[in-house]
Short mmCIF file of C-alpha atoms in Angstrom, two decimals:
data_model
loop_
_atom_site.label_atom_id
_atom_site.label_comp_id
_atom_site.label_asym_id
_atom_site.label_seq_id
_atom_site.Cartn_x
_atom_site.Cartn_y
_atom_site.Cartn_z
CA MET H 1 14.99 9.13 11.20
CA MET H 2 18.07 9.20 8.97
CA ARG H 3 16.45 6.55 6.78
CA ALA H 4 13.40 8.78 6.31
CA PHE H 5 15.74 11.71 5.62
CA ARG H 6 17.71 9.90 2.90
CA SER H 7 14.55 8.54 1.36
CA GLU H 8 13.07 12.05 1.17
CA LEU H 9 16.20 13.43 -0.52
CA LEU H 10 15.62 11.08 -3.49
CA LYS H 11 12.27 12.73 -4.11
CA PHE H 12 13.91 16.10 -4.81
CA ARG H 13 14.33 14.89 -8.38
CA ARG H 14 10.66 15.59 -9.01
CA TRP H 15 9.92 18.43 -11.42
CA SER H 16 7.50 20.01 -8.93
CA VAL H 17 10.36 20.56 -6.48
CA LEU H 18 12.57 22.01 -9.21
CA ALA H 19 9.69 24.20 -10.41
CA GLY H 20 9.19 25.57 -6.89
CA SER H 21 12.86 26.55 -6.64
CA GLY H 22 12.75 27.96 -10.17
CA VAL H 23 9.79 30.20 -9.38
CA MET H 24 11.52 31.35 -6.19
CA ILE H 25 14.71 32.31 -8.06
CA LEU H 26 12.98 34.00 -11.01
CA ALA H 27 10.48 35.98 -8.93
CA THR H 28 13.13 37.20 -6.46
CA ALA H 29 15.56 38.16 -9.22
CA PHE H 30 12.79 40.01 -11.04
CA ILE H 31 11.69 41.99 -7.97
CA ALA H 32 15.32 42.78 -7.06
CA TYR H 33 16.02 44.04 -10.58
CA LEU H 34 12.82 46.13 -10.58
CA THR H 35 13.84 47.77 -7.29
CA PHE H 36 17.36 48.37 -8.62
CA HIS H 37 15.95 49.91 -11.80
CA GLN H 38 13.58 52.21 -9.85
CA ILE H 39 16.41 53.48 -7.69
CA THR H 40 18.91 54.01 -10.51
CA SER H 41 16.36 55.64 -12.83
CA GLY H 42 15.85 58.38 -10.24
CA ALA H 43 12.26 57.55 -9.28
CA THR H 44 11.08 59.04 -6.00
CA GLY H 45 8.31 58.26 -3.56
CA PRO H 46 7.69 57.72 0.14
CA GLU H 47 8.30 53.94 -0.06
CA LEU H 48 11.48 54.39 -2.05
CA THR H 49 13.16 56.92 0.27
CA PRO H 50 14.62 54.42 2.77
CA LEU H 51 15.81 52.25 -0.14
CA ILE H 52 17.51 55.19 -1.86
CA GLN H 53 19.20 56.11 1.40
CA ALA H 54 20.47 52.56 1.96
CA PHE H 55 21.52 52.04 -1.65
CA PRO H 56 25.08 53.44 -1.57
CA THR H 57 25.87 51.94 1.88
CA PRO H 58 27.22 48.41 2.64
CA GLN H 59 23.56 47.40 3.32
CA GLY H 60 22.60 48.40 -0.23
CA LEU H 61 22.86 44.98 -1.88
CA ILE H 62 20.87 43.06 0.70
CA THR H 63 18.25 45.83 0.84
CA VAL H 64 17.62 45.52 -2.89
CA VAL H 65 17.74 41.72 -3.00
CA GLY H 66 15.79 41.38 0.24
CA GLN H 67 12.73 43.15 -1.21
CA ALA H 68 11.37 39.69 -2.07
CA ARG H 69 12.04 38.29 1.40
CA SER H 70 8.41 37.61 2.24
CA LEU H 71 7.86 36.10 -1.20
CA ILE H 72 10.71 33.63 -0.56
CA ILE H 73 9.10 32.60 2.71
CA VAL H 74 5.68 32.19 1.12
CA ILE H 75 7.03 30.03 -1.72
CA ALA H 76 9.02 27.92 0.78
CA LEU H 77 5.86 27.43 2.80
CA ILE H 78 3.93 26.33 -0.29
CA MET H 79 6.69 23.89 -1.24
CA VAL H 80 6.68 22.18 2.14
CA THR H 81 2.92 22.04 2.70
CA SER H 82 2.15 20.89 -0.85
CA ASN H 83 4.75 18.13 -0.50
CA ILE H 84 3.11 16.71 2.60
CA ALA H 85 -0.41 17.25 1.25
CA ALA H 86 0.52 15.44 -1.98
CA GLU H 87 1.80 12.38 -0.10
CA TRP H 88 -1.59 12.20 1.56
CA SER H 89 -3.77 12.83 -1.50
CA GLN H 90 -1.72 10.65 -3.89
CA GLY H 91 -1.86 7.85 -1.34
CA THR H 92 1.93 7.40 -1.29
CA LEU H 93 1.94 8.10 2.44
CA ARG H 94 0.64 4.60 3.17
CA ASN H 95 3.59 3.03 1.30
CA LEU H 96 5.89 5.05 3.53
CA LEU H 97 3.98 4.17 6.70
CA VAL H 98 4.20 0.45 5.95
CA ARG H 99 7.98 0.74 5.66
CA GLU H 100 8.32 3.08 8.66
CA PRO H 101 5.33 2.69 10.99
CA ARG H 102 6.80 5.03 13.62
CA ARG H 103 5.05 8.27 12.61
CA LEU H 104 7.35 10.62 14.49
CA ARG H 105 10.53 9.24 12.93
CA LEU H 106 9.04 9.36 9.47
CA LEU H 107 7.78 12.91 9.84
CA SER H 108 10.91 14.31 11.48
CA GLY H 109 13.19 12.75 8.83
CA LYS H 110 10.95 14.12 6.12
CA MET H 111 10.79 17.60 7.65
CA LEU H 112 14.55 17.70 8.10
CA ALA H 113 15.07 16.95 4.42
CA LEU H 114 12.41 19.43 3.33
CA LEU H 115 13.82 22.23 5.52
CA LEU H 116 17.30 21.55 4.18
CA GLY H 117 15.90 21.72 0.64
CA VAL H 118 14.07 24.96 1.35
CA SER H 119 17.14 26.59 2.90
CA ILE H 120 19.34 25.60 -0.04
CA SER H 121 16.71 26.97 -2.39
CA ALA H 122 16.50 30.28 -0.50
CA THR H 123 20.30 30.63 -0.34
CA LEU H 124 20.64 29.91 -4.03
CA THR H 125 17.90 32.44 -4.79
CA LEU H 126 19.64 35.21 -2.81
CA ALA H 127 23.03 34.41 -4.37
CA ILE H 128 21.69 34.46 -7.92
CA SER H 129 19.73 37.68 -7.37
CA ALA H 130 22.78 39.35 -5.82
CA ALA H 131 24.95 38.28 -8.77
CA LEU H 132 22.36 39.73 -11.16
CA ILE H 133 22.25 43.08 -9.35
CA LEU H 134 26.07 43.26 -9.21
CA ALA H 135 26.24 42.55 -12.94
CA ALA H 136 23.58 45.21 -13.66
CA ALA H 137 25.44 47.76 -11.52
CA HIS H 138 28.69 47.03 -13.36
CA ALA H 139 26.96 47.42 -16.71
CA GLN H 140 25.61 50.82 -15.69
CA GLY H 141 28.90 51.95 -14.18
CA ILE H 142 27.54 52.20 -10.65
CA SER H 143 30.15 51.74 -7.93
CA THR H 144 29.69 48.52 -5.98
CA ALA H 145 32.71 49.06 -3.75
CA ALA H 146 30.58 49.54 -0.61
CA TRP H 147 28.63 46.31 -1.31
CA THR H 148 31.70 44.15 -1.94
CA SER H 149 33.68 45.62 0.95
CA SER H 150 34.26 43.21 3.82
CA GLU H 151 31.53 44.90 5.86
CA GLY H 152 29.13 44.72 2.91
CA MET H 153 29.76 41.00 2.38
CA ARG H 154 29.37 40.31 6.09
CA THR H 155 26.04 42.13 6.17
CA PHE H 156 24.89 40.30 3.08
CA LEU H 157 25.85 36.84 4.35
CA SER H 158 24.32 37.28 7.80
CA SER H 159 21.07 38.67 6.35
CA ALA H 160 20.93 35.89 3.75
CA MET H 161 21.47 33.30 6.47
CA ARG H 162 18.69 34.84 8.52
CA CYS H 163 16.36 34.77 5.53
CA SER H 164 16.89 31.06 4.76
CA VAL H 165 16.66 30.09 8.40
CA SER H 166 13.50 32.10 8.87
CA SER H 167 11.86 30.58 5.80
CA ALA H 168 12.73 27.13 7.16
CA SER H 169 11.50 27.95 10.65
CA VAL H 170 8.22 29.40 9.41
CA CYS H 171 7.66 26.10 7.57
CA TRP H 172 8.54 24.16 10.69
CA GLU H 173 6.11 26.13 12.82
CA CYS H 174 3.20 25.42 10.55
CA MET D 1 -16.18 -17.93 17.61
CA THR D 2 -15.34 -15.82 20.60
CA SER D 3 -14.23 -12.26 20.54
CA SER D 4 -12.28 -12.18 23.79
CA PRO D 5 -8.53 -11.66 23.32
CA ASP D 6 -7.36 -14.48 25.55
CA PRO D 7 -3.64 -15.33 25.44
CA SER D 8 -4.16 -19.01 26.33
CA GLN D 9 -6.48 -19.29 23.37
CA THR D 10 -3.81 -17.91 21.06
CA GLU D 11 -1.41 -20.63 22.13
CA LEU D 12 -4.05 -23.28 21.70
CA ALA D 13 -4.78 -22.20 18.14
CA ALA D 14 -1.07 -22.05 17.37
CA ASP D 15 -0.72 -25.65 18.49
CA ASN D 16 -3.26 -26.74 15.90
CA VAL D 17 -0.76 -26.01 13.15
CA PRO D 18 2.20 -28.21 13.94
CA GLY D 19 5.55 -26.55 14.41
CA ARG D 20 4.76 -23.01 13.31
CA THR D 21 2.83 -20.07 14.69
CA PRO D 22 0.07 -18.79 12.43
CA ALA D 23 1.15 -15.98 10.12
CA ILE D 24 -1.96 -13.99 10.99
CA GLU D 25 -4.34 -14.50 13.86
CA THR D 26 -7.14 -12.14 14.83
CA HIS D 27 -9.55 -12.24 17.76
CA GLY D 28 -12.69 -10.17 17.56
CA LEU D 29 -10.93 -7.53 15.49
CA SER D 30 -13.27 -4.58 14.87
CA LYS D 31 -13.14 -1.20 13.20
CA HIS D 32 -16.05 1.18 13.41
CA PHE D 33 -16.36 4.37 11.39
CA GLY D 34 -19.01 6.24 13.38
CA GLN D 35 -22.11 4.04 13.30
CA ARG D 36 -20.84 1.86 10.44
CA LYS D 37 -19.06 -1.33 11.42
CA ALA D 38 -16.53 -1.92 8.63
CA VAL D 39 -14.94 -4.87 10.44
CA ASP D 40 -17.09 -6.44 13.13
CA GLY D 41 -15.55 -8.97 15.50
CA LEU D 42 -13.39 -10.71 12.90
CA THR D 43 -11.76 -13.90 14.18
CA MET D 44 -9.55 -15.80 11.81
CA SER D 45 -6.28 -17.69 11.64
CA ILE D 46 -3.95 -18.02 8.66
CA PRO D 47 -1.33 -20.77 8.97
CA ALA D 48 2.21 -19.95 7.88
CA GLY D 49 3.36 -21.21 4.49
CA THR D 50 -0.04 -21.08 2.80
CA ILE D 51 -1.65 -18.99 0.11
CA ALA D 52 -4.73 -17.71 1.88
CA GLY D 53 -7.59 -16.20 -0.08
CA PHE D 54 -9.62 -13.39 1.42
CA VAL D 55 -12.96 -13.10 -0.32
CA GLY D 56 -16.10 -11.12 0.13
CA PRO D 57 -18.44 -8.80 -1.75
CA ASN D 58 -17.55 -5.15 -2.25
CA GLY D 59 -17.75 -3.32 1.05
CA ALA D 60 -17.38 -6.49 3.12
CA GLY D 61 -14.41 -4.96 4.93
CA LYS D 62 -11.50 -6.61 3.12
CA THR D 63 -9.48 -3.45 2.57
CA THR D 64 -10.20 -2.15 6.08
CA THR D 65 -8.97 -5.47 7.52
CA ILE D 66 -5.78 -5.19 5.48
CA ARG D 67 -5.26 -1.60 6.62
CA LEU D 68 -5.73 -2.76 10.22
CA LEU D 69 -3.15 -5.54 9.78
CA LEU D 70 -0.66 -3.06 8.34
CA GLY D 71 -1.05 -0.64 11.24
CA LEU D 72 -2.48 2.08 8.98
CA VAL D 73 -5.63 2.36 11.09
CA ARG D 74 -6.14 1.48 14.72
CA PRO D 75 -8.70 -1.17 15.67
CA SER D 76 -11.78 -0.12 17.66
CA ALA D 77 -11.73 -3.45 19.52
CA GLY D 78 -10.12 -6.86 19.44
CA SER D 79 -6.56 -8.03 19.01
CA ALA D 80 -4.35 -9.69 16.46
CA THR D 81 -0.90 -11.17 16.09
CA ILE D 82 1.07 -11.03 12.86
CA LEU D 83 4.11 -13.32 12.53
CA GLY D 84 3.78 -13.85 16.27
CA GLN D 85 3.98 -10.12 17.06
CA LEU D 86 1.18 -8.00 18.48
CA LEU D 87 -0.75 -5.70 16.17
CA THR D 88 -0.01 -2.83 18.56
CA HIS D 89 3.71 -2.97 17.63
CA PRO D 90 3.75 -2.75 13.83
CA GLU D 91 7.45 -1.82 13.84
CA ARG D 92 8.26 -5.37 15.02
CA TYR D 93 6.57 -7.26 12.21
CA LEU D 94 6.30 -4.81 9.29
CA PRO D 95 9.99 -5.19 8.28
CA CYS D 96 9.10 -8.80 7.32
CA VAL D 97 5.80 -7.89 5.63
CA GLY D 98 5.30 -6.81 2.03
CA ALA D 99 2.07 -5.13 1.04
CA LEU D 100 0.16 -4.04 -2.01
CA ILE D 101 -2.83 -1.98 -0.90
CA GLU D 102 -5.75 -1.23 -3.23
CA ALA D 103 -4.43 0.38 -6.41
CA PRO D 104 -0.69 0.85 -5.85
CA THR D 105 0.40 4.49 -5.62
CA PHE D 106 3.65 6.03 -6.82
CA TYR D 107 5.30 9.39 -7.47
CA PRO D 108 4.29 9.80 -11.13
CA SER D 109 7.22 11.99 -12.17
CA LEU D 110 9.86 9.70 -10.65
CA SER D 111 11.10 6.59 -12.46
CA GLY D 112 10.01 3.12 -11.41
CA ARG D 113 13.47 2.48 -10.01
CA THR D 114 13.57 5.72 -7.98
CA ASN D 115 10.11 4.99 -6.60
CA LEU D 116 11.42 1.68 -5.26
CA GLU D 117 14.67 3.27 -4.03
CA VAL D 118 12.67 5.73 -1.91
CA LEU D 119 11.12 2.78 -0.08
CA ALA D 120 14.38 0.78 -0.03
CA HIS D 121 16.10 3.69 1.76
CA LEU D 122 13.21 4.01 4.18
CA GLY D 123 13.15 0.30 5.01
CA ASP D 124 16.97 0.07 4.95
CA TYR D 125 17.11 -2.63 2.27
CA PRO D 126 20.17 -2.95 0.02
CA ARG D 127 20.00 -1.19 -3.36
CA SER D 128 20.78 -4.46 -5.14
CA ARG D 129 17.38 -5.67 -3.94
CA VAL D 130 15.71 -2.98 -6.11
CA SER D 131 17.28 -4.43 -9.27
CA GLN D 132 16.37 -7.94 -8.16
CA VAL D 133 12.66 -7.22 -7.72
CA LEU D 134 12.53 -5.21 -10.96
CA GLU D 135 13.98 -8.26 -12.72
CA LEU D 136 11.46 -10.51 -10.98
CA VAL D 137 8.42 -8.57 -12.28
CA GLU D 138 10.09 -8.06 -15.68
CA LEU D 139 10.23 -4.28 -15.54
CA SER D 140 14.02 -3.84 -15.80
CA ASP D 141 13.90 -2.39 -19.33
CA ARG D 142 11.38 0.30 -18.38
CA ALA D 143 12.76 1.02 -14.90
CA LYS D 144 14.25 4.38 -15.94
CA ASP D 145 11.01 5.78 -17.37
CA PRO D 146 8.72 7.95 -15.25
CA VAL D 147 5.86 5.98 -13.71
CA ARG D 148 3.23 8.25 -15.35
CA THR D 149 4.14 6.66 -18.71
CA TYR D 150 3.41 3.12 -17.39
CA SER D 151 0.34 1.11 -18.36
CA GLN D 152 -2.09 -0.10 -15.70
CA GLY D 153 -0.59 -3.59 -15.78
CA MET D 154 2.95 -2.24 -15.42
CA LYS D 155 1.92 -0.15 -12.42
CA GLN D 156 0.39 -3.25 -10.88
CA ARG D 157 3.64 -5.17 -11.45
CA LEU D 158 5.64 -2.32 -9.94
CA GLY D 159 3.28 -2.55 -6.97
CA VAL D 160 4.12 -6.23 -6.60
CA ALA D 161 7.84 -5.37 -6.83
CA MET D 162 7.25 -2.83 -4.05
CA ALA D 163 5.64 -5.52 -1.90
CA LEU D 164 8.51 -7.96 -2.53
CA LEU D 165 11.19 -5.39 -1.66
CA PRO D 166 11.74 -6.58 1.96
CA ASP D 167 11.91 -10.27 0.84
CA PRO D 168 8.87 -10.65 3.11
CA ASP D 169 7.82 -13.66 5.18
CA LEU D 170 4.24 -12.49 4.82
CA LEU D 171 2.93 -10.91 1.65
CA ILE D 172 -0.40 -9.06 1.85
CA LEU D 173 -1.89 -8.36 -1.55
CA ASP D 174 -5.14 -6.46 -2.06
CA GLU D 175 -6.66 -7.32 -5.44
CA PRO D 176 -3.29 -8.03 -7.13
CA ALA D 177 -4.91 -9.20 -10.38
CA ASN D 178 -6.49 -5.75 -10.99
CA GLY D 179 -5.66 -4.51 -14.47
CA LEU D 180 -3.56 -7.55 -15.38
CA ASP D 181 -4.12 -9.30 -18.70
CA PRO D 182 -4.63 -13.11 -18.76
CA LEU D 183 -0.90 -13.71 -19.26
CA GLY D 184 -0.12 -11.37 -16.38
CA ILE D 185 -2.57 -13.27 -14.16
CA ILE D 186 -0.88 -16.58 -15.01
CA GLN D 187 2.54 -15.08 -14.22
CA MET D 188 1.19 -13.75 -10.94
CA ARG D 189 -0.16 -17.19 -10.04
CA ASP D 190 3.24 -18.79 -10.77
CA LEU D 191 4.96 -16.13 -8.69
CA LEU D 192 2.65 -16.79 -5.73
CA ARG D 193 3.29 -20.54 -5.94
CA ARG D 194 7.06 -19.97 -6.06
CA LEU D 195 6.78 -17.82 -2.93
CA ARG D 196 4.83 -20.54 -1.16
CA GLU D 197 7.54 -23.06 -2.09
CA GLN D 198 10.01 -20.76 -0.34
CA GLY D 199 7.88 -21.14 2.79
CA LYS D 200 6.35 -17.67 2.65
CA THR D 201 2.75 -16.86 3.49
CA VAL D 202 0.57 -14.99 1.02
CA PHE D 203 -2.63 -13.29 2.12
CA LEU D 204 -4.54 -12.42 -0.99
CA SER D 205 -7.79 -10.53 -1.33
CA SER D 206 -9.76 -10.82 -4.52
CA HIS D 207 -13.27 -10.90 -5.85
CA LEU D 208 -12.19 -13.06 -8.80
CA LEU D 209 -13.33 -16.25 -7.07
CA GLY D 210 -12.34 -18.52 -9.95
CA GLU D 211 -8.84 -17.11 -9.80
CA LEU D 212 -8.56 -17.70 -6.05
CA GLU D 213 -9.84 -21.24 -6.36
CA GLN D 214 -6.80 -22.12 -8.46
CA VAL D 215 -4.12 -20.94 -6.06
CA THR D 216 -5.41 -20.81 -2.51
CA ASP D 217 -5.11 -23.56 0.06
CA TRP D 218 -6.75 -21.56 2.84
CA LEU D 219 -9.84 -19.38 2.66
CA VAL D 220 -11.41 -16.64 4.70
CA MET D 221 -14.83 -15.48 3.58
CA LEU D 222 -15.89 -12.10 4.80
CA HIS D 223 -19.39 -10.69 4.82
CA GLN D 224 -20.44 -7.45 6.54
CA GLY D 225 -17.21 -7.40 8.51
CA LYS D 226 -17.54 -10.95 9.90
CA ALA D 227 -15.87 -14.18 8.84
CA LEU D 228 -18.44 -16.56 7.32
CA PHE D 229 -15.78 -19.20 6.91
CA SER D 230 -12.13 -19.53 7.85
CA GLY D 231 -10.36 -22.78 7.13
CA PRO D 232 -8.77 -25.00 4.50
CA ALA D 233 -10.15 -24.26 1.03
CA ARG D 234 -10.56 -28.00 0.46
CA GLU D 235 -12.91 -28.31 3.39
CA LEU D 236 -15.19 -25.60 2.12
CA LEU D 237 -15.37 -27.05 -1.35
CA ASP D 238 -15.98 -30.58 -0.02
CA ARG D 239 -18.65 -29.41 2.32
CA ARG D 240 -20.87 -28.36 -0.50
CA SER D 241 -19.99 -30.95 -3.12
CA GLU D 242 -22.70 -33.22 -4.43
CA LEU D 243 -23.26 -36.66 -5.86
CA VAL D 244 -25.76 -36.88 -8.67
CA VAL D 245 -27.40 -40.31 -8.98
CA GLU D 246 -29.31 -41.30 -12.08
CA ALA D 247 -31.33 -44.46 -12.70
CA GLU D 248 -33.99 -45.51 -15.19
CA GLU D 249 -36.24 -47.06 -12.57
CA ALA D 250 -37.75 -44.87 -9.91
CA THR D 251 -37.71 -47.74 -7.39
CA GLN D 252 -33.92 -47.95 -7.60
CA LEU D 253 -33.69 -44.19 -6.98
CA ASP D 254 -35.89 -44.57 -3.92
CA LEU D 255 -33.51 -47.22 -2.60
CA VAL D 256 -30.52 -44.95 -3.06
CA ALA D 257 -32.37 -42.05 -1.47
CA ARG D 258 -33.12 -44.17 1.60
CA ILE D 259 -29.49 -45.28 1.94
CA ALA D 260 -28.24 -41.70 1.67
CA ARG D 261 -30.78 -40.38 4.19
CA GLU D 262 -29.85 -43.16 6.61
CA ALA D 263 -26.23 -42.05 6.30
CA GLY D 264 -27.35 -38.59 7.36
CA TYR D 265 -27.17 -36.65 4.11
CA THR D 266 -29.71 -34.37 2.50
CA VAL D 267 -31.28 -35.77 -0.65
CA THR D 268 -33.02 -33.62 -3.24
CA PRO D 269 -34.96 -35.28 -6.08
CA ASP D 270 -34.26 -33.40 -9.28
CA ASN D 271 -35.88 -34.27 -12.58
CA GLY D 272 -35.49 -38.05 -12.56
CA SER D 273 -32.21 -37.97 -10.64
CA LEU D 274 -31.08 -37.43 -7.06
CA ARG D 275 -28.74 -34.83 -5.67
CA ILE D 276 -27.01 -35.85 -2.47
CA ALA D 277 -25.05 -33.25 -0.51
CA CYS D 278 -22.12 -35.24 0.92
CA PRO D 279 -18.33 -35.55 0.70
CA LEU D 280 -17.24 -36.91 -2.64
CA ASP D 281 -15.59 -39.99 -1.14
CA PHE D 282 -19.04 -41.21 -0.05
CA SER D 283 -19.69 -42.27 -3.66
CA SER D 284 -17.92 -45.67 -3.44
CA GLU D 285 -19.69 -46.56 -0.20
CA LEU D 286 -23.02 -45.48 -1.65
CA ASN D 287 -22.38 -47.59 -4.74
CA ARG D 288 -21.52 -50.67 -2.64
CA ARG D 289 -24.56 -50.34 -0.41
CA ALA D 290 -26.89 -49.68 -3.33
CA ARG D 291 -25.65 -52.90 -5.02
CA GLU D 292 -26.18 -54.83 -1.81
CA ALA D 293 -29.73 -53.46 -1.65
CA GLY D 294 -30.33 -54.53 -5.23
CA ALA D 295 -30.05 -51.20 -7.04
CA THR D 296 -27.59 -52.33 -9.71
CA HIS D 297 -28.48 -50.01 -12.59
CA ILE D 298 -27.51 -46.66 -11.24
CA VAL D 299 -25.02 -44.07 -12.39
CA ILE D 300 -23.23 -41.96 -9.79
CA ARG D 301 -21.58 -38.76 -10.91
CA THR D 302 -19.63 -36.39 -8.71
CA LYS D 303 -20.31 -32.70 -8.96
CA GLU D 304 -17.67 -30.52 -7.40
CA ALA D 305 -18.98 -27.13 -6.44
CA SER D 306 -17.10 -24.05 -7.58
CA LEU D 307 -15.96 -21.53 -5.05
CA GLU D 308 -18.49 -19.14 -6.49
CA GLU D 309 -21.36 -21.49 -5.76
CA ARG D 310 -20.04 -22.12 -2.26
CA PHE D 311 -19.77 -18.45 -1.62
CA LEU D 312 -23.26 -17.69 -2.82
CA ALA D 313 -24.62 -20.60 -0.77
CA LEU D 314 -22.91 -19.27 2.34
CA LEU D 315 -24.25 -15.79 1.71
CA LYS D 316 -27.74 -17.19 1.22
CA GLY D 317 -27.45 -19.12 4.46
CA GLU D 318 -26.45 -15.93 6.21
CA HIS D 319 -29.50 -14.07 4.95
CA GLU D 320 -31.99 -16.80 5.84
#
């Protein structure tokens, strides 16, 4: 299984994998910034009310960044399924099966590597989006003390962890 | 040919080849896709240390047989041993088997070297082996480029490198000459001979019969999923070779025809000459007996049949 895992890691160099992570980061950062902009520009509306309430609290940062949570999961799902589908349609799966005929070992090693990749991608996405929002808040002179307080950081980290794990587990379940 | 997987039979066949178990042995191996029988009771034996040719028209079941041997599809019936191990346990023999199946497939955006490293990691082969095989197929200078920039011939060579990665005892190649230029084909032939000298077995499918004739010492002919012939290539070629006898006098030809018929061979008169279907070494005996009978002015020529002619003759026999 570890052989299949290490072999799969080498394939992360493909541009399609990098593109998937890139889309995840850009789309999440964009949505987070849009939410931030709506709140700070004083827009109102029924969907925005809970966000505006949470904004100044320690949960503020993760609430803004987490707006794209379902998008992250969807992109992660696409990355994993398209990877396995491509092995099949390109015909590269048979090369792998000749070198590792035990299907279960091959698949579990591959899934382990893919889930690790997806979790790293999701974590990176949340970190970059959070950094962007913090920078934007600084630029506009908005206090971020509640977000960067120890409680704020703890909330952020545990929510971020949950998000990457859930994106990985959704992929696993399908 | 029987299709019953009988263990005592396996041992018997193994004893026919002194000292070594056959590299591949199948008994009534079959694969059905719905109603269609892609491989239908295939029984064959490939001795170790030979270059075995696997020929047959398109759709004869060559690729399906290869996929069966590699454990990529499960047989519907029958059994097989590869390198002495049962087909049902591919993990026992595949580490010593290299394969090139149909057109080789790669990850187009990864380099040639990375493509091989993926498989080297998976099969647990040392990384130095990747450089070795790249050197062997003369791709070292392009190894860092993505595979999508490779020509057809280069992809084929990378496919061969992929097959050689485990330093296999048995090499299974499906149409390895596809897309190779004449020089590439000659290099491939040399490579196969070098591998045979190292005591390895090569199982080679091709429809380029002329190409196979030059390298193979064992032949399996497949038609509609069944083996029409499985044995030494020499035997097949001899079986259908001919002597052509020419003489100016018809009476002398008649004499020769009688001698040949008495020896049990088929004689066909053909435009003032005779064609005798017999082993080529019959010519000296025929010559001696014709002289004794008084036919002194005859010319005997040998006509060795090409693999292509043999194959067509076998196919014709099958249809009749």
